[in-house]
Short mmCIF file of C-alpha atoms and ligand atoms in Angstrom, two decimals:
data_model
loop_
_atom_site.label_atom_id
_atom_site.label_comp_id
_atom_site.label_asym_id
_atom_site.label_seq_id
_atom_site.Cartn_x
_atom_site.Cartn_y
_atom_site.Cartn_z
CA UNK A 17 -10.86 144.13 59.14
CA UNK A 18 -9.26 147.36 58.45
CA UNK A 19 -8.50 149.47 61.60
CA UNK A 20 -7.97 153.33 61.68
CA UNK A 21 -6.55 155.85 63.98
CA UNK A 22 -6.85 158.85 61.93
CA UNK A 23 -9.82 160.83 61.02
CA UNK A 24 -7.95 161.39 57.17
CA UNK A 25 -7.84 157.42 56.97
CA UNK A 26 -11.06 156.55 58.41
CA UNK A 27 -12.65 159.23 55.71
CA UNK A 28 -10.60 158.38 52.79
CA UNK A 29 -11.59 154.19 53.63
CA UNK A 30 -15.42 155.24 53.95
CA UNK A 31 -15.37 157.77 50.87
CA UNK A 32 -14.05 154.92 48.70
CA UNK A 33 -16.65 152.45 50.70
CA UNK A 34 -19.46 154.83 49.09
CA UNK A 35 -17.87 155.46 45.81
CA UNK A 36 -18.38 151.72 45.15
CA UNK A 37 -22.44 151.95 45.68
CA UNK A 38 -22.06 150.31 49.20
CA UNK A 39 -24.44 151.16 51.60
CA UNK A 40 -22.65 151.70 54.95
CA UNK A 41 -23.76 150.93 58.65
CA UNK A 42 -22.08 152.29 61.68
CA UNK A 43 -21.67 151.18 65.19
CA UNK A 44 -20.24 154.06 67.67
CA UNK A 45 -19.31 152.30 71.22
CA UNK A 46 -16.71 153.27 73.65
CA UNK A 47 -15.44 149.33 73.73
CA UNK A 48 -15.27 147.01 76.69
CA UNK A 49 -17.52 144.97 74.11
CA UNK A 50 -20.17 142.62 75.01
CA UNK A 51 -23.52 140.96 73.79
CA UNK A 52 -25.05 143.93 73.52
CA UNK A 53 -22.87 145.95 71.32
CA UNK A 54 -22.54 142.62 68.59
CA UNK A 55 -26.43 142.61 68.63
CA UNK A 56 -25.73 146.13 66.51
CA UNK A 57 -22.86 144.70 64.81
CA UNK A 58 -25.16 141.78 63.96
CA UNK A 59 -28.24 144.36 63.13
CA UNK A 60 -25.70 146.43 61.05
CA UNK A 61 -24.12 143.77 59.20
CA UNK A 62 -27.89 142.52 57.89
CA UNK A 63 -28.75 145.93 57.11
CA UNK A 64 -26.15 147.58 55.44
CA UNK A 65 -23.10 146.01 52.72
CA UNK A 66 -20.21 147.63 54.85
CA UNK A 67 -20.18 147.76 58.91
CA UNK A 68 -18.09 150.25 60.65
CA UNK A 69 -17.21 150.15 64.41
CA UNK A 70 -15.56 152.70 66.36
CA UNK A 71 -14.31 152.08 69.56
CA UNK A 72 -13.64 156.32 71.58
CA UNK A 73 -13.96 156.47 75.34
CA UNK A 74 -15.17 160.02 75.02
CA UNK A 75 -13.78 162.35 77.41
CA UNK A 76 -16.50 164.73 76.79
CA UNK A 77 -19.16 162.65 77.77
CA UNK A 78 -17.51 162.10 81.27
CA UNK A 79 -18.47 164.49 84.16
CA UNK A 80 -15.37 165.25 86.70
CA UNK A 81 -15.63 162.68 89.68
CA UNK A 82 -17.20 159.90 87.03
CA UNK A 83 -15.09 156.73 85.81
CA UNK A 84 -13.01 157.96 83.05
CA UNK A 85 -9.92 156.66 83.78
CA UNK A 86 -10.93 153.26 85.14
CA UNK A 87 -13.45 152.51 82.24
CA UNK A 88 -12.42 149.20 80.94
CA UNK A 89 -10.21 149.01 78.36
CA UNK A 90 -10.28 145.69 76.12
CA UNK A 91 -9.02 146.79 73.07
CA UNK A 92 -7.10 143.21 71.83
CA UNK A 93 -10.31 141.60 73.13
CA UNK A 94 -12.45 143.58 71.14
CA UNK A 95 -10.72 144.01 67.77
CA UNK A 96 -10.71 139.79 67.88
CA UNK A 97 -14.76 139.83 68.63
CA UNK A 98 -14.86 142.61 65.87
CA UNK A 99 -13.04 140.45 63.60
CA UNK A 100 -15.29 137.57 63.77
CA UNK A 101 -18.39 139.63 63.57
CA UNK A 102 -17.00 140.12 59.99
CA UNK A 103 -16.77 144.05 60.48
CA UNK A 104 -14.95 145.89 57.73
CA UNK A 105 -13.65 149.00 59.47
CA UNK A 106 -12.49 149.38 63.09
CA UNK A 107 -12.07 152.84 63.72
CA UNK A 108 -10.59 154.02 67.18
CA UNK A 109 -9.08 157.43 67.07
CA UNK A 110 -6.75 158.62 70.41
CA UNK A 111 -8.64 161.65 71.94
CA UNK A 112 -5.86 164.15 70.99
CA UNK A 113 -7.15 163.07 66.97
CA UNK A 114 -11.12 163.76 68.26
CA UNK A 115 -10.49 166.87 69.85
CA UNK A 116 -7.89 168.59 68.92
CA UNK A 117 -6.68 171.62 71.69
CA UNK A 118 -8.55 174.31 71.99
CA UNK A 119 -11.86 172.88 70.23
CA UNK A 120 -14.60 175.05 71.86
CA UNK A 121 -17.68 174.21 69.74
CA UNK A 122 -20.10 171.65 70.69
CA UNK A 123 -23.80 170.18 69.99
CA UNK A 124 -26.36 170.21 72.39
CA UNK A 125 -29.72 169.02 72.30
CA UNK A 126 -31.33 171.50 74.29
CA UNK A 127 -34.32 170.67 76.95
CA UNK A 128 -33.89 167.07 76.28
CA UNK A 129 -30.42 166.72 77.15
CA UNK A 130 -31.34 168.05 81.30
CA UNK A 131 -33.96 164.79 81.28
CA UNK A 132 -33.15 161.22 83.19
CA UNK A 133 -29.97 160.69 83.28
CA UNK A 134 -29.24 164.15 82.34
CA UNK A 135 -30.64 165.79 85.39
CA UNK A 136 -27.58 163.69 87.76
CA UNK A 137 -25.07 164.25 84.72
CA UNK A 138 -24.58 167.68 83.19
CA UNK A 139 -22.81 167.91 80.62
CA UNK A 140 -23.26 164.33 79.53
CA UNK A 141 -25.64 164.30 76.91
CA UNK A 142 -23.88 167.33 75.35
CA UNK A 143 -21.02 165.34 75.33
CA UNK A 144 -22.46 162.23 73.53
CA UNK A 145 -24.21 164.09 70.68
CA UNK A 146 -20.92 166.10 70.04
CA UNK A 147 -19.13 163.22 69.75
CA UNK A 148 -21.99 161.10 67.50
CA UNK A 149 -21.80 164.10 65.43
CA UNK A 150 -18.42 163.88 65.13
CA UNK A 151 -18.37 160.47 64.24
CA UNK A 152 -21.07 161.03 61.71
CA UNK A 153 -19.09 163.83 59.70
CA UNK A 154 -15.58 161.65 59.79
CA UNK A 155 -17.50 157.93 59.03
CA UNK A 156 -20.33 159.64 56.82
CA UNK A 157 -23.12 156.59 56.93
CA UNK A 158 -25.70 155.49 55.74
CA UNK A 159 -27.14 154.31 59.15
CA UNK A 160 -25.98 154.32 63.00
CA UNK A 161 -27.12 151.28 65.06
CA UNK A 162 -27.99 152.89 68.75
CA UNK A 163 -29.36 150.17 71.95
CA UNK A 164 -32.33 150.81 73.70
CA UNK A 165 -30.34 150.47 76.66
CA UNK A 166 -29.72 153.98 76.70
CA UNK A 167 -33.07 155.04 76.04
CA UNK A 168 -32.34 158.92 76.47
CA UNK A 169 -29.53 158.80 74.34
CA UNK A 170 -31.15 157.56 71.29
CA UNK A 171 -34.24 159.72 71.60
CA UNK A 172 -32.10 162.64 71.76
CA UNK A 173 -29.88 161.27 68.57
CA UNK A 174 -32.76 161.04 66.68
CA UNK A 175 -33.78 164.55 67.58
CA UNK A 176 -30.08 166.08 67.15
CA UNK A 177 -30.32 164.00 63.48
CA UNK A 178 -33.80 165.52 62.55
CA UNK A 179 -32.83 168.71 63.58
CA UNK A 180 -29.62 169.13 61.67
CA UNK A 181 -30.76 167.08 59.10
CA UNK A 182 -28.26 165.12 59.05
CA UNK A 183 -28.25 161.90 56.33
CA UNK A 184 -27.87 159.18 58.81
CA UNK A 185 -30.64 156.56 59.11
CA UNK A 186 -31.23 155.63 62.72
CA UNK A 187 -31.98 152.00 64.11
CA UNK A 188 -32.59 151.44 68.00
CA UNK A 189 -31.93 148.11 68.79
CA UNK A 190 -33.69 145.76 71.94
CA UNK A 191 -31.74 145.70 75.20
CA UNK A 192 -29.91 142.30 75.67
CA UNK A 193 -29.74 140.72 79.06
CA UNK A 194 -28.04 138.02 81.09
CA UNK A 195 -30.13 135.28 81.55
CA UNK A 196 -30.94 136.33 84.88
CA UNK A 197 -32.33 139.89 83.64
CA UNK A 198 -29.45 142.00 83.99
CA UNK A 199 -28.91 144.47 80.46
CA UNK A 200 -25.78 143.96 79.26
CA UNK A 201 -23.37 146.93 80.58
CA UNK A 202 -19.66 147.60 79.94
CA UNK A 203 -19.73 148.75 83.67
CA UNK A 204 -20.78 145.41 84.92
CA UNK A 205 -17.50 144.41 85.03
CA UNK A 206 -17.14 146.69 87.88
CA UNK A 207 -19.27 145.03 90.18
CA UNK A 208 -18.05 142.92 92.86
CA UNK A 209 -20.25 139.60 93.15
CA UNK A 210 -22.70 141.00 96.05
CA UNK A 211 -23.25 143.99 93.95
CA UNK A 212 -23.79 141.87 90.30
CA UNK A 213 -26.73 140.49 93.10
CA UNK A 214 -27.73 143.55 93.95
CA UNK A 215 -27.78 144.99 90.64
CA UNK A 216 -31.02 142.62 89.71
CA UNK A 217 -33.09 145.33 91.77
CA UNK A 218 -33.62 147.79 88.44
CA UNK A 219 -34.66 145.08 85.97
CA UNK A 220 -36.95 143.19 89.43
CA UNK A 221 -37.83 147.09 89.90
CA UNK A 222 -39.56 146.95 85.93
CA UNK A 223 -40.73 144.04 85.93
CA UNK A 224 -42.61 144.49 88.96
CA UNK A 225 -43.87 147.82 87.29
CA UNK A 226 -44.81 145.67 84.17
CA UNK A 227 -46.79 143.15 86.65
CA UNK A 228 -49.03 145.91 87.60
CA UNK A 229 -49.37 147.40 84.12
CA UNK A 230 -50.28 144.17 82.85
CA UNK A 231 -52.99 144.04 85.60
CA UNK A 232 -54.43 146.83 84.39
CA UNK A 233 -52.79 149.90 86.59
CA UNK A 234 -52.45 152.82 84.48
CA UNK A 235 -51.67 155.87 87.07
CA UNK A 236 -48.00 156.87 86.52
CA UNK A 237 -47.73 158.08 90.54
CA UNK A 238 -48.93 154.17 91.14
CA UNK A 239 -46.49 152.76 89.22
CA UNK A 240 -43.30 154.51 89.99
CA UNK A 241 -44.36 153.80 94.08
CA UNK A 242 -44.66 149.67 93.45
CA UNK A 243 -40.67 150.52 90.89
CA UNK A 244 -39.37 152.44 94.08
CA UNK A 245 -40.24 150.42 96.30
CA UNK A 246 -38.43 147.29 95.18
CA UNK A 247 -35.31 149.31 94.16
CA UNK A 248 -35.11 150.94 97.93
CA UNK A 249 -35.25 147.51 99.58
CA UNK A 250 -31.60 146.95 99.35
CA UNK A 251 -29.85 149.19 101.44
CA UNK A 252 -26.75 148.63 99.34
CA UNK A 253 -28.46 150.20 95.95
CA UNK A 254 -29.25 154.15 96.10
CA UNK A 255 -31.62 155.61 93.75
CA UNK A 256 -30.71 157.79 90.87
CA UNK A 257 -34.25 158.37 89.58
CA UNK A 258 -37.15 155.98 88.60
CA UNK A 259 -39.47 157.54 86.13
CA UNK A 260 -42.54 157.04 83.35
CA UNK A 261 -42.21 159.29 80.58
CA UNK A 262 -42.76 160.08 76.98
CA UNK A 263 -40.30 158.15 74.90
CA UNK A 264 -40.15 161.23 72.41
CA UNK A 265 -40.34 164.19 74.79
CA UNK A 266 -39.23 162.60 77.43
CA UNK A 267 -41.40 164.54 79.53
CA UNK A 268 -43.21 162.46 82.95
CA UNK A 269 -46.50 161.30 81.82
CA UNK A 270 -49.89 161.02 84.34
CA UNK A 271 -51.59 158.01 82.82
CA UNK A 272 -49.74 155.52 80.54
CA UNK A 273 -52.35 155.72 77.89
CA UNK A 274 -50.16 154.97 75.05
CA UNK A 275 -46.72 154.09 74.93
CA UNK A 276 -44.71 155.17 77.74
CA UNK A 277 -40.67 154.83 78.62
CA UNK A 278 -40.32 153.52 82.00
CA UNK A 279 -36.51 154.34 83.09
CA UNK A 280 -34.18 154.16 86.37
CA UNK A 281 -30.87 154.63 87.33
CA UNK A 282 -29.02 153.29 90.05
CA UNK A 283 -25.92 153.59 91.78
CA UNK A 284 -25.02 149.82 92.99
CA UNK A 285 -21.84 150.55 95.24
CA UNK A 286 -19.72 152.97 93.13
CA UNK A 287 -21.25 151.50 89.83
CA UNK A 288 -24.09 153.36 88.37
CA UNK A 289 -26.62 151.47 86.62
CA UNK A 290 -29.30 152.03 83.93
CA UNK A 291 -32.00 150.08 82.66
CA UNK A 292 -35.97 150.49 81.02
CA UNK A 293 -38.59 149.14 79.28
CA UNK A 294 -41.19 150.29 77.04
CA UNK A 295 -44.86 149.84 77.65
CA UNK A 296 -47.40 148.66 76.67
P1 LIG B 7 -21.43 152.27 74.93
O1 LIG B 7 -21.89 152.35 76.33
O2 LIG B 7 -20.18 151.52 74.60
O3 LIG B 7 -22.60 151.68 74.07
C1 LIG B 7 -22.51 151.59 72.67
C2 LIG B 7 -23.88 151.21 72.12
O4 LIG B 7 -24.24 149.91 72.61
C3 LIG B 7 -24.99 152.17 72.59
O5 LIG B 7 -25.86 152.46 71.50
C4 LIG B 7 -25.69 151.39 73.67
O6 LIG B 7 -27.05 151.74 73.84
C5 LIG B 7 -25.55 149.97 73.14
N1 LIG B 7 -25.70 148.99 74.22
C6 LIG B 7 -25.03 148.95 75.41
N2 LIG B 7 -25.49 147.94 76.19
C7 LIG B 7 -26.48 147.34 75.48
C8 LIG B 7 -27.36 146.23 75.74
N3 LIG B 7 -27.32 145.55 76.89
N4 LIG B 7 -28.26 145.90 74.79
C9 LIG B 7 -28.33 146.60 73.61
N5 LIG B 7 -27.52 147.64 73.30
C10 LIG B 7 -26.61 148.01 74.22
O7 LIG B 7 -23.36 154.50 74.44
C11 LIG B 7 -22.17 154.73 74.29
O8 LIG B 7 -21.21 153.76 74.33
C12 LIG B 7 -21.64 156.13 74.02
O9 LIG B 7 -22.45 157.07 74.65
C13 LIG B 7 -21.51 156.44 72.49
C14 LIG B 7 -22.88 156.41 71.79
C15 LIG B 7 -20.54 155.47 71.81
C16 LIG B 7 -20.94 157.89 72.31
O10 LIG B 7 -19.72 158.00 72.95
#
């Protein structure tokens, strides 16, 4: 596995990748890997002859009082899960290399960037697609492997993508879990072992809201009460937002008469969660 710090390197290494007919996939995380992020490695490496990874905690994407500086760092851990993975190109550029001083311009996705999460973050989703952007102009592939995990964020990549039309083919990948029910988070590791507990609410919160569905419940007011409900009986877990909306639009939808996003957010101590399903 090759890794790069520089944005010449990383082009010149993906140029030459493409020169040679080679059709290449990549993977943008901020590190701290786990099951989840190899699932795109593994969907990458099946869909594409070359896999790029980059590893950036992206300052951008951080809002003032968020976690920053205490997001893990694992970066011997994860170049050795990289490396058995097979991936060809590591790239993880220092933040001085991604944004140089005085950079002023940015890419927003407007409207869709102030939904879920966006409404408690500002600034957030700006940050993400300026960086994805980024990292599509330096890495130029073929296709970007995104986790439905972060359900906002990929529905607004694909928009930022169509809008600029931008080359990249995008593939959402399922949410993996602990065998409990808990999706796979790099922030997990915050959690002290009465909050990883506590943390069950969101998924208990869905699949509760999937019980009902699957009964045959189909008012979106209805739904969201029996989510909110479960996630407000631990006093320990405060409620970022719990919501049923249009995966495209992500606009709140009255009746869930085709397929709907259902999405929360939780803080569980200091550690803010995330988590969703689709249905039907
Ligand atoms: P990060 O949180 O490191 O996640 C990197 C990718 O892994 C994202 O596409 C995310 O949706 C996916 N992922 C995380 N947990 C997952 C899980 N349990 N199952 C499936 N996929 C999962 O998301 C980011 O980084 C950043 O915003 C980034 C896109 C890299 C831009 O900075």
């Amino acid at each position: 596995m090759k890794i790069y710090k520089t944005i010449a390197d990383m082009r010149a290494a993906s140029r030459t990748a493409r020169y040679t007919g080679k059709r290449l996939g990549l993977v943008p995380t901020m590190g701290a890997l786990h099951e989840g992020h190899l699932s795109l490695v593994r969907a990458a490496r099946a869909k594409c002859d070359g896999v790029a990874v980059s590893i950036f905690v992206n300052p951008l994407q951080f809002g003032p009082s968020e976690d920053l500086a205490k997001y893990p760092r694992t970066f011997e851990r994860d170049r050795e899960l990289l490396e058995k993975e097979g991936v060809d190109i590591l790239f993880a550029p220092t933040p001085e290399e991604m944004y140089p001083t005085g950079a002023v311009t940015y890419v927003t996705v407007e409207g869709l960037s102030e939904k879920l999460c966006g409404k408690s973050r500002p600034g957030h989703f700006r940050g993400v697609t300026t960086v994805v952007a980024k990292l599509f102009h330096i890495v130029e592939p073929d296709a970007a492997f995104f986790g439905q995990k972060d359900a906002a964020q990929a529905t607004i990549i694909r928009r930022m993508v169509q809008d600029l039309n931008l080359p990249v083919e995008i593939a959402v990948c399922p949410i993996v879990r602990e065998p409990d029910g808990l999706a796979m988070s790099s922030r997990n590791a915050y959690l002290s072992p009465q909050e990883r507990k506590s943390a069950l609410v969101l998924h208990r919160a869905l699949t509760e809201v999937k019980n009902r569905f699957d009964q045959g419940e189909r008012n979106a007011i209805n739904l969201i009460a029996a989510g909110t409900q479960v996630l407000t009986q631990d006093p320990t877990v405060r409620l970022d937002y719990f919501e049923i909306v249009n995966p495209v639009t992500l606009d709140p939808v009255p009746e869930l008469t085709s397929c709907a996003l259902v999405a929360g957010a939780a803080f569980v101590g200091n550690t803010r969660l995330i988590d969703n399903i689709l249905l039907p």
